[in-house]
Amino acid sequence: MNRINKAFVGLVLFGFASSAVFASESPVKENNSVSSNIAWDMPQILFVRKGDPVRGKKINTEMMCASCHGKEGIAEARNWPSMAGQKANYTYKMLIDYRDEKRAKTATSTLMVRLAQKMTEQEMADISAYYASFPLPPATRPKLATKAQVEKILPLLTKGDGKRLLPPCLLCHGTNAEGNDRDIPALAGQRAAYFQKTMKEYKNGTRHNDIYSRMRFIAEVLTDDEINALAQYFAEMKN
Ligand code: HEC
Ligand code: HEC
């Protein structure tokens, strides 16, 4: 934490506090609607916290989630997201956002929208607790960037880039990219092809369910080479 630029702490705390209280007022330019219907107030936080991983395990098999995201949350394909060790609040928010058609309209999200629309909020909380009960996925070795390209993005992780007003990734995502209990996902061990795709969707605005545009503002100023190198770095991260 001491290597992380403290100047960004205020910004981040502002993000947490405001998303808890005013989340539903977050604007989205394209359709003049909110980015997410989730507001992290106390009843919402307690509801997700009470999710039951034992019931979640059953849902994972019965609703076929396991066929893509794996029996224990390790994705079966390179370009599908792994869920193992993901923070429950984040998983829950994604399911709500898919259900409400807030996340993105893409070929791959259509299926998730249909599935989420069949789930109760209790089932969403249960499966979120189930995935959160596993350790983060093991490192993989994708080939999206050279060693030199990965070295070039290292400062973005802990220092950010003042010139582009970029806060350091790990300030929000956690020192070991393990995520944050409020609503920030773990990135360590995430499938690189999925990471790359979702960052490009934040960059071009296709994915717009991030409250207060916290990820769109960041992805917007990253180059595609940087995104590829970041995808590689997080996939290779040892947990
Ligand atoms: C046929 C494969 C498939 C099945 C079955 C499936 N998913 Fe997905 N899931 C995906 C893909 C692909 C994405 C990425 C979609 C996108 O681009 O928005 C995804 C995204 C997600 C995300 C967001 C992940 C993130 O890191 O943002 C969650 C949460 C999720 N799925 C949960 C589930 C649950 C719960 C089930 C069962 C009810 C399920 N999925 C069934 C393929 C699948
Ligand atoms: C100000 C806090 C903050 C900073 C700094 C930040 N992120 Fe995020 N990030 C978030 C939040 C919040 C989300 C979840 C948004 C949502 O609800 O869709 C997120 C989501 C993501 C996702 C999507 C994960 C998934 O499973 O779909 C990726 C990838 C990501 N961030 C990468 C990065 C990278 C790389 C950096 C640094 C260049 C970074 N983030 C910096 C707050 C931040």
XYZ file of N, CA and C and ligand atoms in Angstrom:
803
model
N 0.826 -1.220 0.000
C 0.000 0.000 0.000
C 0.854 1.261 0.000
N 2.063 1.200 0.717
C 2.835 2.455 0.749
C 3.424 2.823 -0.613
N 3.528 1.803 -1.530
C 4.037 2.134 -2.859
C 2.951 2.751 -3.730
N 1.754 2.695 -3.234
C 0.644 3.200 -4.034
C 0.447 4.686 -3.775
N 0.232 5.402 -4.860
C 0.082 6.841 -4.747
C -1.144 7.227 -3.911
N -0.839 7.818 -2.750
C -1.916 8.131 -1.798
C -2.890 9.185 -2.345
N -2.413 9.920 -3.355
C -3.268 10.972 -3.901
C -4.583 10.415 -4.429
N -4.594 9.132 -4.753
C -5.805 8.565 -5.341
C -6.765 8.015 -4.298
N -6.303 7.956 -3.049
C -7.133 7.342 -2.020
C -8.467 8.073 -1.897
N -8.393 9.398 -1.915
C -9.603 10.209 -1.791
C -10.607 9.853 -2.875
N -10.103 9.776 -4.094
C -10.964 9.453 -5.233
C -11.677 8.123 -5.010
N -10.891 7.146 -4.531
C -11.442 5.815 -4.367
C -12.467 5.786 -3.240
N -12.118 6.451 -2.131
C -13.054 6.476 -1.013
C -14.330 7.169 -1.437
N -14.180 8.214 -2.227
C -15.354 8.904 -2.739
C -16.210 7.905 -3.525
N -15.533 7.100 -4.331
C -16.231 6.090 -5.130
C -17.021 5.137 -4.257
N -16.395 4.626 -3.188
C -17.087 3.673 -2.304
C -18.295 4.317 -1.652
N -18.034 5.482 -1.044
C -19.088 6.112 -0.274
C -20.262 6.440 -1.183
N -19.940 7.001 -2.346
C -21.034 7.444 -3.182
C -21.762 6.275 -3.813
N -21.027 5.193 -4.131
C -21.739 4.088 -4.757
C -22.683 3.453 -3.752
N -22.325 3.523 -2.457
C -23.200 2.935 -1.453
C -24.503 3.717 -1.336
N -24.396 5.017 -1.484
C -25.570 5.828 -1.205
C -26.336 6.201 -2.474
N -25.578 6.563 -3.507
C -26.238 7.137 -4.683
C -26.115 6.270 -5.927
N -25.820 4.962 -5.727
C -25.529 4.128 -6.886
C -26.592 4.245 -7.966
N -27.834 4.316 -7.561
C -28.883 4.271 -8.567
C -28.986 5.584 -9.343
N -28.193 6.587 -8.940
C -28.251 7.847 -9.689
C -27.129 7.990 -10.686
N -26.298 6.926 -10.807
C -25.170 7.002 -11.716
C -25.636 7.110 -13.169
N -25.174 8.135 -13.884
C -25.692 8.345 -15.225
C -24.986 7.506 -16.300
N -25.684 7.120 -17.302
C -25.091 6.497 -18.488
C -25.501 7.357 -19.667
N -24.491 7.809 -20.420
C -24.775 8.774 -21.479
C -25.690 8.198 -22.570
N -25.341 6.984 -23.025
C -25.986 6.457 -24.239
C -27.508 6.412 -24.144
N -28.027 5.861 -23.032
C -29.480 5.673 -22.994
C -30.116 6.430 -21.841
N -29.345 7.350 -21.282
C -29.869 8.197 -20.235
C -30.478 7.404 -19.080
N -29.928 6.217 -18.853
C -30.470 5.420 -17.763
C -29.354 5.131 -16.768
N -29.638 4.466 -15.642
C -28.614 4.229 -14.641
C -27.710 3.075 -15.053
N -26.457 3.052 -14.530
C -25.527 2.003 -14.928
C -25.851 0.683 -14.242
N -26.503 0.734 -13.080
C -26.856 -0.490 -12.362
C -28.001 -0.163 -11.418
N -28.859 -1.145 -11.153
C -29.933 -0.905 -10.179
C -29.508 -1.246 -8.763
N -28.267 -1.739 -8.614
C -27.780 -2.098 -7.271
C -27.411 -0.841 -6.491
N -27.841 -0.772 -5.252
C -27.345 0.244 -4.328
C -26.849 -0.519 -3.106
N -25.560 -0.343 -2.782
C -24.977 -1.135 -1.689
C -25.330 -0.550 -0.332
N -26.596 -0.604 0.002
C -26.989 -0.199 1.355
C -26.907 -1.421 2.270
N -27.118 -1.205 3.558
C -26.898 -2.274 4.528
C -27.774 -3.518 4.261
N -29.080 -3.363 4.020
C -29.888 -4.564 3.757
C -29.363 -5.356 2.553
N -28.909 -4.658 1.507
C -28.382 -5.333 0.316
C -27.104 -6.108 0.657
N -26.216 -5.478 1.409
C -24.959 -6.133 1.786
C -25.254 -7.376 2.635
N -26.168 -7.245 3.591
C -26.490 -8.380 4.474
C -27.156 -9.505 3.692
N -27.964 -9.161 2.715
C -28.644 -10.182 1.912
C -27.615 -11.051 1.177
N -26.641 -10.419 0.542
C -25.643 -11.196 -0.204
C -24.768 -11.993 0.765
N -24.471 -11.384 1.900
C -23.620 -12.067 2.880
C -24.255 -13.363 3.376
N -25.573 -13.421 3.366
C -26.268 -14.626 3.852
C -26.448 -15.693 2.784
N -25.854 -15.513 1.602
C -25.939 -16.525 0.554
C -25.397 -17.860 1.057
N -26.012 -18.954 0.596
C -25.644 -20.274 1.102
C -24.845 -21.054 0.045
N -23.553 -21.300 0.307
C -22.716 -21.968 -0.691
C -23.156 -23.407 -0.983
N -23.830 -24.040 -0.029
C -24.277 -25.428 -0.262
C -25.393 -25.439 -1.310
N -26.333 -24.504 -1.153
C -27.369 -24.383 -2.193
C -26.743 -23.901 -3.498
N -25.731 -23.029 -3.389
C -25.049 -22.506 -4.577
C -24.418 -23.618 -5.402
N -23.872 -24.601 -4.725
C -23.235 -25.720 -5.413
C -24.261 -26.472 -6.275
N -25.458 -26.669 -5.718
C -26.540 -27.356 -6.457
C -26.952 -26.548 -7.688
N -27.076 -25.229 -7.485
C -27.488 -24.353 -8.596
C -26.450 -24.418 -9.714
N -25.184 -24.438 -9.335
C -24.093 -24.459 -10.323
C -24.245 -25.660 -11.266
N -24.668 -26.801 -10.720
C -24.851 -27.991 -11.564
C -26.206 -27.950 -12.257
N -27.258 -27.675 -11.482
C -28.610 -27.783 -12.045
C -28.891 -26.754 -13.120
N -28.328 -25.543 -12.994
C -28.580 -24.518 -14.010
C -27.495 -24.505 -15.076
N -26.613 -25.515 -15.057
C -25.586 -25.688 -16.088
C -24.473 -24.644 -16.058
N -24.410 -23.832 -15.024
C -23.330 -22.845 -14.932
C -21.986 -23.571 -15.013
N -21.937 -24.758 -14.369
C -20.682 -25.509 -14.288
C -20.144 -25.880 -15.662
N -21.054 -26.049 -16.652
C -20.572 -26.479 -17.966
C -19.688 -25.406 -18.607
N -19.830 -24.173 -18.217
C -18.963 -23.115 -18.765
C -17.985 -22.575 -17.711
N -18.496 -22.317 -16.497
C -17.636 -21.698 -15.472
C -16.929 -22.734 -14.600
N -17.177 -24.017 -14.871
C -16.476 -25.072 -14.153
C -17.163 -25.477 -12.859
N -16.933 -26.743 -12.466
C -17.536 -27.271 -11.223
C -17.087 -26.466 -10.023
N -15.818 -26.017 -10.057
C -15.294 -25.248 -8.926
C -14.878 -23.842 -9.369
N -15.549 -23.339 -10.410
C -15.352 -21.947 -10.805
C -14.170 -21.668 -11.722
N -13.526 -22.723 -12.224
C -12.449 -22.495 -13.201
C -13.050 -22.704 -14.592
N -13.072 -21.638 -15.399
C -13.765 -21.678 -16.690
C -13.226 -22.787 -17.588
N -14.169 -23.393 -18.339
C -13.809 -24.509 -19.204
C -13.123 -24.021 -20.481
N -13.375 -22.775 -20.871
C -12.771 -22.266 -22.111
C -11.949 -21.028 -21.793
N -11.027 -20.779 -22.664
C -10.074 -19.693 -22.512
C -10.734 -18.316 -22.467
N -11.830 -18.179 -23.221
C -12.428 -16.842 -23.312
C -13.680 -16.680 -22.444
N -13.932 -17.633 -21.528
C -15.024 -17.482 -20.575
C -14.449 -17.116 -19.212
N -15.160 -16.299 -18.453
C -14.586 -15.893 -17.156
C -14.572 -17.013 -16.119
N -13.488 -17.086 -15.357
C -13.441 -17.955 -14.187
C -14.124 -17.231 -13.043
N -14.724 -17.995 -12.134
C -15.475 -17.404 -11.034
C -14.856 -17.748 -9.675
N -13.930 -18.691 -9.643
C -13.354 -19.154 -8.375
C -12.742 -17.993 -7.597
N -13.111 -17.879 -6.329
C -12.522 -16.858 -5.463
C -13.058 -15.458 -5.728
N -14.016 -15.343 -6.657
C -14.544 -14.005 -6.950
C -15.360 -13.501 -5.746
N -15.294 -12.203 -5.505
C -16.030 -11.610 -4.391
C -17.532 -11.770 -4.619
N -18.246 -12.183 -3.565
C -19.675 -12.465 -3.715
C -20.471 -11.243 -4.176
N -20.148 -10.076 -3.629
C -20.916 -8.885 -4.024
C -20.779 -8.604 -5.508
N -19.571 -8.796 -6.034
C -19.352 -8.536 -7.458
C -20.147 -9.521 -8.316
N -20.063 -10.815 -7.998
C -20.795 -11.824 -8.777
C -22.294 -11.527 -8.744
N -22.769 -11.206 -7.539
C -24.190 -10.906 -7.377
C -24.584 -9.704 -8.246
N -23.749 -8.661 -8.205
C -24.063 -7.462 -8.995
C -24.108 -7.780 -10.487
N -23.171 -8.630 -10.953
C -23.172 -8.975 -12.373
C -24.473 -9.666 -12.758
N -24.945 -10.587 -11.894
C -26.168 -11.329 -12.228
C -27.369 -10.385 -12.277
N -27.424 -9.457 -11.314
C -28.506 -8.460 -11.323
C -28.402 -7.595 -12.584
N -27.175 -7.175 -12.931
C -26.998 -6.308 -14.107
C -27.376 -7.040 -15.401
N -26.999 -8.318 -15.496
C -27.425 -9.089 -16.679
C -28.946 -9.162 -16.706
N -29.534 -9.517 -15.549
C -30.996 -9.661 -15.480
C -31.696 -8.390 -15.964
N -31.177 -7.239 -15.516
C -31.802 -5.963 -15.856
C -31.322 -5.409 -17.198
N -30.540 -6.212 -17.916
C -29.976 -5.809 -19.224
C -29.200 -4.503 -19.125
N -28.366 -4.419 -18.072
C -27.573 -3.220 -17.833
C -26.124 -3.379 -18.279
N -25.672 -4.628 -18.450
C -24.228 -4.788 -18.598
C -23.728 -4.458 -20.008
N -24.245 -5.119 -21.011
C -23.814 -4.881 -22.396
C -24.732 -5.701 -23.264
N -24.858 -5.308 -24.511
C -25.605 -6.174 -25.422
C -24.623 -6.732 -26.433
N -24.151 -7.936 -26.145
C -23.205 -8.594 -27.047
C -23.657 -10.038 -27.215
N -23.062 -10.712 -28.186
C -23.438 -12.105 -28.439
C -23.231 -12.948 -27.185
N -22.110 -12.743 -26.503
C -21.819 -13.600 -25.346
C -22.655 -13.247 -24.112
N -23.121 -12.016 -24.037
C -23.886 -11.657 -22.840
C -25.347 -12.089 -22.951
N -25.827 -12.330 -24.173
C -27.243 -12.680 -24.358
C -27.633 -13.906 -23.542
N -26.766 -14.912 -23.563
C -27.049 -16.132 -22.816
C -27.121 -15.841 -21.317
N -26.183 -15.024 -20.829
C -26.176 -14.699 -19.403
C -27.432 -13.917 -19.013
N -27.904 -13.073 -19.908
C -29.140 -12.322 -19.628
C -30.287 -13.307 -19.468
N -30.392 -14.259 -20.390
C -31.496 -15.225 -20.329
C -31.431 -16.054 -19.052
N -30.230 -16.483 -18.687
C -30.090 -17.298 -17.474
C -30.423 -16.487 -16.229
N -29.892 -15.275 -16.156
C -30.117 -14.451 -14.961
C -31.600 -14.130 -14.800
N -32.298 -13.991 -15.916
C -33.731 -13.677 -15.827
C -34.536 -14.854 -15.287
N -33.913 -16.046 -15.267
C -34.596 -17.218 -14.695
C -34.267 -17.404 -13.213
N -33.323 -16.623 -12.688
C -32.872 -16.844 -11.309
C -33.618 -15.951 -10.320
N -33.817 -16.468 -9.092
C -34.314 -15.602 -8.026
C -33.106 -14.887 -7.413
N -33.357 -13.812 -6.673
C -32.237 -13.097 -6.039
C -31.559 -13.996 -5.003
N -32.353 -14.864 -4.353
C -31.760 -15.803 -3.394
C -30.779 -16.743 -4.101
N -31.167 -17.252 -5.271
C -30.268 -18.140 -6.027
C -28.992 -17.401 -6.433
N -29.140 -16.139 -6.782
C -27.962 -15.336 -7.161
C -27.013 -15.197 -5.967
N -27.586 -14.944 -4.786
C -26.744 -14.798 -3.590
C -26.076 -16.131 -3.244
N -26.800 -17.237 -3.425
C -26.253 -18.551 -3.092
C -25.081 -18.912 -4.010
N -25.259 -18.704 -5.307
C -24.167 -19.085 -6.220
C -22.967 -18.157 -6.029
N -23.232 -16.909 -5.675
C -22.126 -15.970 -5.413
C -21.305 -16.453 -4.221
N -21.999 -16.937 -3.183
C -21.300 -17.458 -1.996
C -20.513 -18.716 -2.356
N -21.090 -19.536 -3.241
C -20.397 -20.768 -3.647
C -19.074 -20.445 -4.355
N -19.117 -19.572 -5.352
C -17.882 -19.234 -6.076
C -16.852 -18.575 -5.149
N -17.348 -17.736 -4.240
C -16.429 -17.025 -3.337
C -15.720 -17.980 -2.380
N -16.253 -19.197 -2.225
C -15.667 -20.128 -1.256
C -14.390 -20.810 -1.770
N -14.049 -20.611 -3.048
C -12.840 -21.247 -3.605
C -11.659 -20.289 -3.629
N -10.445 -20.858 -3.670
C -9.289 -19.983 -3.885
C -9.312 -19.427 -5.309
N -8.579 -18.354 -5.547
C -8.506 -17.762 -6.886
C -7.908 -18.774 -7.877
N -8.210 -18.630 -9.162
C -7.721 -19.608 -10.149
C -6.189 -19.618 -10.229
N -5.624 -20.769 -10.596
C -4.177 -20.849 -10.747
C -3.711 -20.035 -11.958
N -2.440 -19.689 -11.960
C -1.877 -18.892 -13.065
C -1.937 -19.668 -14.374
N -2.153 -18.930 -15.478
C -2.025 -19.530 -16.815
C -0.980 -18.719 -17.575
N -0.578 -19.232 -18.739
C 0.467 -18.547 -19.519
C -0.034 -18.194 -20.906
N -0.882 -17.181 -21.016
C -1.369 -16.808 -22.354
C -0.239 -16.147 -23.156
N -0.458 -15.958 -24.450
C 0.589 -15.313 -25.259
C 0.014 -14.070 -25.928
N -0.340 -13.099 -25.115
C -0.944 -11.885 -25.669
C 0.052 -10.743 -25.756
N 1.151 -10.847 -24.991
C 2.098 -9.732 -24.937
C 3.502 -10.279 -24.676
N 4.497 -9.518 -25.102
C 5.879 -9.917 -24.845
C 6.249 -9.531 -23.417
N 7.365 -10.095 -22.954
C 7.870 -9.763 -21.616
C 8.099 -8.257 -21.472
N 8.652 -7.671 -22.535
C 8.949 -6.232 -22.504
C 7.656 -5.424 -22.396
N 6.619 -5.860 -23.110
C 5.339 -5.140 -23.031
C 4.735 -5.255 -21.626
N 4.891 -6.421 -20.997
C 4.360 -6.595 -19.642
C 5.150 -5.704 -18.670
N 6.470 -5.646 -18.840
C 7.268 -4.798 -17.941
C 6.852 -3.337 -18.026
N 6.497 -2.913 -19.219
C 6.105 -1.516 -19.424
C 4.843 -1.128 -18.649
N 3.947 -2.084 -18.423
C 2.687 -1.715 -17.724
C 2.791 -1.841 -16.205
N 3.923 -2.360 -15.701
C 4.023 -2.568 -14.249
C 3.729 -1.307 -13.424
N 4.211 -0.116 -13.856
C 3.897 1.080 -13.057
C 2.398 1.354 -12.929
N 1.623 0.920 -13.923
C 0.167 1.162 -13.845
C -0.462 0.447 -12.652
N 0.166 -0.634 -12.231
C -0.421 -1.443 -11.158
C -0.373 -0.739 -9.813
N 0.786 -0.166 -9.491
C 0.957 0.385 -8.145
C 1.095 1.906 -8.110
N 1.418 2.512 -9.251
C 1.606 3.973 -9.249
C 0.549 4.689 -10.053
N -0.002 4.019 -11.050
C -0.925 4.692 -11.955
C -0.157 5.582 -12.910
N -0.828 6.538 -13.509
C -0.168 7.476 -14.415
C -0.849 8.833 -14.265
N -0.138 9.724 -13.515
C -0.692 11.047 -13.221
C -1.063 11.815 -14.472
N -0.260 11.639 -15.533
C -0.515 12.407 -16.766
C -1.865 12.079 -17.365
N -2.256 10.831 -17.232
C -3.551 10.416 -17.793
C -4.624 10.312 -16.695
N -4.310 10.817 -15.499
C -5.222 10.732 -14.350
C -5.647 9.300 -14.060
N -4.683 8.376 -14.234
C -4.985 6.955 -14.023
C -4.623 6.527 -12.612
N -5.598 6.156 -11.796
C -5.255 5.621 -10.478
C -4.670 4.214 -10.627
N -3.831 3.782 -9.675
C -3.243 2.443 -9.780
C -4.305 1.342 -9.669
N -4.191 0.340 -10.526
C -5.179 -0.751 -10.534
C -5.328 -1.383 -9.154
N -4.171 -1.627 -8.497
C -4.223 -2.423 -7.263
C -4.760 -1.643 -6.070
N -4.817 -0.331 -6.206
C -5.416 0.470 -5.143
C -6.878 0.050 -4.955
N -7.567 -0.161 -6.054
C -8.963 -0.614 -5.955
C -9.061 -2.138 -5.895
N -8.306 -2.808 -6.774
C -8.497 -4.256 -6.912
C -7.779 -5.075 -5.839
N -7.044 -4.421 -4.934
C -6.375 -5.140 -3.842
C -4.925 -5.429 -4.170
N -4.084 -5.405 -3.155
C -2.630 -5.563 -3.342
C -2.293 -6.831 -4.117
N -3.054 -7.902 -3.896
C -2.802 -9.137 -4.624
C -3.877 -9.395 -5.685
N -4.547 -8.318 -6.100
C -5.636 -8.407 -7.092
C -6.696 -9.400 -6.641
N -6.946 -9.404 -5.324
C -7.925 -10.341 -4.749
C -9.322 -9.719 -4.665
N -9.462 -8.469 -5.103
C -10.767 -7.814 -5.084
C -11.064 -7.161 -3.759
N -12.220 -6.527 -3.707
C -12.623 -5.807 -2.515
C -14.076 -6.149 -2.224
N -14.389 -6.322 -0.938
C -15.714 -6.825 -0.586
C -16.873 -5.932 -1.016
N -16.616 -4.665 -1.239
C -17.746 -3.808 -1.632
C -18.283 -4.243 -3.005
N -17.576 -3.943 -4.075
C -18.093 -4.355 -5.395
C -16.977 -4.493 -6.422
N -15.734 -4.641 -5.941
C -14.610 -4.646 -6.877
C -14.098 -6.072 -7.079
N -14.042 -6.506 -8.337
C -13.693 -7.908 -8.595
C -12.219 -8.232 -8.395
N -11.967 -9.506 -8.053
C -10.612 -10.045 -8.113
C -10.221 -10.130 -9.576
N -8.936 -9.933 -9.865
C -8.439 -10.058 -11.244
C -7.402 -11.175 -11.359
N -6.805 -11.571 -10.242
C -5.724 -12.563 -10.261
C -6.224 -13.883 -10.836
N -5.522 -14.378 -11.847
C -5.858 -15.680 -12.433
C -7.020 -15.631 -13.419
N -7.540 -14.436 -13.689
C -8.666 -14.353 -14.637
C -8.196 -14.744 -16.036
N -9.066 -15.406 -16.798
C -8.775 -15.784 -18.181
C -8.399 -14.550 -18.997
N -7.248 -14.612 -19.651
C -6.732 -13.425 -20.338
C -7.635 -12.970 -21.482
N -8.172 -13.924 -22.240
C -8.981 -13.530 -23.400
C -10.268 -12.831 -22.953
N -10.820 -13.287 -21.815
C -12.013 -12.632 -21.279
C -11.656 -11.233 -20.759
N -10.558 -11.146 -20.022
C -10.085 -9.872 -19.460
C -9.927 -8.832 -20.584
N -9.246 -9.275 -21.636
C -8.970 -8.400 -22.776
C -10.288 -7.930 -23.414
N -11.202 -8.863 -23.594
C -12.478 -8.540 -24.237
C -13.275 -7.539 -23.380
N -13.331 -7.792 -22.076
C -14.176 -6.934 -21.248
C -13.553 -5.540 -21.100
N -12.202 -5.449 -21.072
C -11.548 -4.134 -21.015
C -11.824 -3.352 -22.301
N -11.806 -4.040 -23.435
C -12.079 -3.340 -24.699
C -13.539 -2.891 -24.749
N -14.409 -3.660 -24.093
C -15.818 -3.251 -24.050
C -16.036 -2.037 -23.132
N -15.265 -1.954 -22.035
C -15.329 -0.731 -21.216
C -14.792 0.440 -22.049
N -13.724 0.163 -22.794
C -13.055 1.228 -23.549
C -13.988 1.825 -24.603
N -14.717 0.970 -25.317
C -15.604 1.524 -26.353
C -17.034 1.749 -25.840
N -17.230 1.528 -24.538
C -18.539 1.853 -23.937
C -19.594 0.773 -24.100
N -19.248 -0.342 -24.754
C -20.229 -1.431 -24.903
C -20.630 -1.956 -23.532
N -19.633 -2.126 -22.634
C -19.931 -2.518 -21.256
C -20.018 -1.257 -20.411
N -21.188 -1.028 -19.835
C -21.392 0.245 -19.150
C -22.119 0.065 -17.823
N -21.872 -1.090 -17.162
C -22.562 -1.307 -15.880
C -21.695 -0.933 -14.680
N -20.551 -0.290 -14.901
C -19.681 0.120 -13.797
C -20.191 1.434 -13.217
N -20.591 1.358 -11.945
C -21.158 2.529 -11.271
C -20.133 3.676 -11.272
N -20.578 4.864 -11.603
C -19.712 6.050 -11.720
C -18.621 5.911 -12.776
N -18.823 5.062 -13.765
C -17.870 4.909 -14.885
C -16.460 4.630 -14.406
N -16.317 3.999 -13.214
C -14.968 3.856 -12.680
C -14.050 3.103 -13.627
N -14.558 2.084 -14.343
C -13.689 1.363 -15.273
C -13.681 1.982 -16.668
N -14.791 2.589 -17.078
C -14.783 3.209 -18.414
C -13.768 4.343 -18.485
N -13.692 5.168 -17.423
C -12.727 6.273 -17.406
C -11.302 5.750 -17.546
N -11.041 4.589 -16.964
C -9.695 4.026 -16.973
C -9.392 3.391 -18.331
N -10.283 2.515 -18.789
C -10.039 1.782 -20.037
C -9.927 2.725 -21.233
N -10.692 3.806 -21.182
C -10.703 4.802 -22.249
C -9.318 5.321 -22.619
N -8.435 5.466 -21.616
C -7.129 6.069 -21.892
C -6.012 5.031 -22.008
N -6.356 3.760 -21.964
C -5.334 2.717 -22.134
C -5.239 2.350 -23.620
N -4.030 2.015 -24.075
C -3.883 1.548 -25.450
C -4.227 0.056 -25.488
N -4.504 -0.447 -26.688
C -4.804 -1.875 -26.817
C -3.609 -2.721 -26.392
N -2.387 -2.258 -26.692
C -1.185 -2.994 -26.260
C -1.130 -3.082 -24.735
N -1.460 -1.981 -24.070
C -1.453 -1.995 -22.599
C -2.510 -2.957 -22.065
N -3.676 -2.955 -22.682
C -4.751 -3.866 -22.242
C -4.293 -5.318 -22.395
N -3.674 -5.635 -23.526
C -3.196 -7.013 -23.737
C -2.147 -7.391 -22.692
N -1.245 -6.464 -22.403
C -0.184 -6.754 -21.425
C -0.772 -6.900 -20.015
N -1.775 -6.093 -19.695
C -2.433 -6.211 -18.390
C -3.153 -7.558 -18.282
N -3.802 -7.966 -19.367
C -4.507 -9.262 -19.372
C -3.518 -10.395 -19.099
N -2.363 -10.279 -19.747
C -1.316 -11.292 -19.573
C -0.811 -11.294 -18.133
N -0.558 -10.098 -17.610
C -0.014 -9.983 -16.253
C -0.946 -10.633 -15.224
N -2.231 -10.295 -15.289
C -3.153 -10.821 -14.270
C -3.373 -12.323 -14.423
N -3.367 -12.820 -15.672
C -3.531 -14.265 -15.873
C -2.352 -15.029 -15.277
N -1.164 -14.427 -15.378
C 0.064 -15.099 -14.910
C 0.289 -14.952 -13.416
N -0.550 -14.165 -12.760
C -0.326 -13.870 -11.353
C -0.440 -15.128 -10.496
N 0.546 -15.335 -9.647
C 0.504 -16.498 -8.745
C -0.303 -16.143 -7.500
N -1.188 -17.051 -7.113
C -2.034 -16.751 -5.956
C -1.625 -17.567 -4.749
C -22.672 -21.491 -22.284
C -21.712 -20.982 -21.323
C -22.212 -20.309 -20.048
C -23.128 -20.777 -19.114
C -23.965 -22.042 -19.168
C -23.121 -19.796 -18.042
N -22.248 -18.782 -18.312
Fe -21.892 -17.180 -17.138
N -20.732 -16.364 -18.601
C -20.450 -16.970 -19.818
C -19.763 -16.003 -20.675
C -19.277 -16.253 -22.086
C -19.649 -14.805 -19.912
C -19.100 -13.457 -20.371
C -20.298 -12.747 -20.967
C -20.096 -11.313 -21.372
O -19.256 -11.051 -22.220
O -20.802 -10.432 -20.813
C -20.246 -15.088 -18.612
C -20.291 -14.174 -17.557
C -20.740 -14.464 -16.293
C -20.578 -13.612 -15.133
C -19.822 -12.303 -15.089
C -18.360 -12.611 -14.783
C -17.456 -11.427 -14.608
O -16.289 -11.652 -14.236
O -17.858 -10.307 -14.825
C -21.180 -14.258 -14.078
C -21.283 -13.772 -12.644
C -21.721 -15.502 -14.580
N -21.434 -15.611 -15.924
C -22.418 -16.427 -13.815
C -23.077 -17.540 -14.357
C -24.033 -18.355 -13.627
C -24.429 -18.153 -12.182
C -24.477 -19.316 -14.502
C -25.545 -20.372 -14.262
C -26.852 -19.860 -13.860
C -23.778 -19.099 -15.775
N -22.957 -18.006 -15.641
C -23.920 -19.892 -16.895
C -20.756 -18.252 -20.180
C -21.681 -19.051 -19.533
C -11.318 3.497 -8.830
C -11.250 2.067 -8.585
C -10.691 1.198 -9.704
C -9.461 1.274 -10.301
C -8.342 2.252 -10.037
C -9.406 0.185 -11.264
N -10.575 -0.525 -11.243
Fe -11.042 -2.138 -12.397
N -12.900 -2.213 -11.582
C -13.386 -1.352 -10.612
C -14.783 -1.651 -10.358
C -15.690 -0.933 -9.383
C -15.126 -2.735 -11.209
C -16.494 -3.421 -11.338
C -17.348 -2.615 -12.271
C -18.690 -3.214 -12.551
O -19.525 -3.255 -11.646
O -18.888 -3.646 -13.704
C -13.914 -3.057 -11.961
C -13.845 -4.069 -12.908
C -12.715 -4.411 -13.622
C -12.625 -5.489 -14.576
C -13.741 -6.450 -14.969
C -13.556 -7.772 -14.242
C -14.496 -8.854 -14.678
O -14.415 -9.941 -14.087
O -15.288 -8.656 -15.595
C -11.341 -5.496 -15.067
C -10.768 -6.437 -16.099
C -10.624 -4.414 -14.402
N -11.483 -3.764 -13.531
C -9.284 -4.100 -14.625
C -8.638 -2.980 -14.088
C -7.292 -2.561 -14.455
C -6.402 -3.298 -15.434
C -7.023 -1.406 -13.771
C -5.802 -0.519 -13.839
C -5.402 -0.078 -15.171
C -8.205 -1.120 -12.952
N -9.159 -2.091 -13.177
C -8.320 -0.053 -12.081
C -12.680 -0.353 -9.981
C -11.400 0.069 -10.316
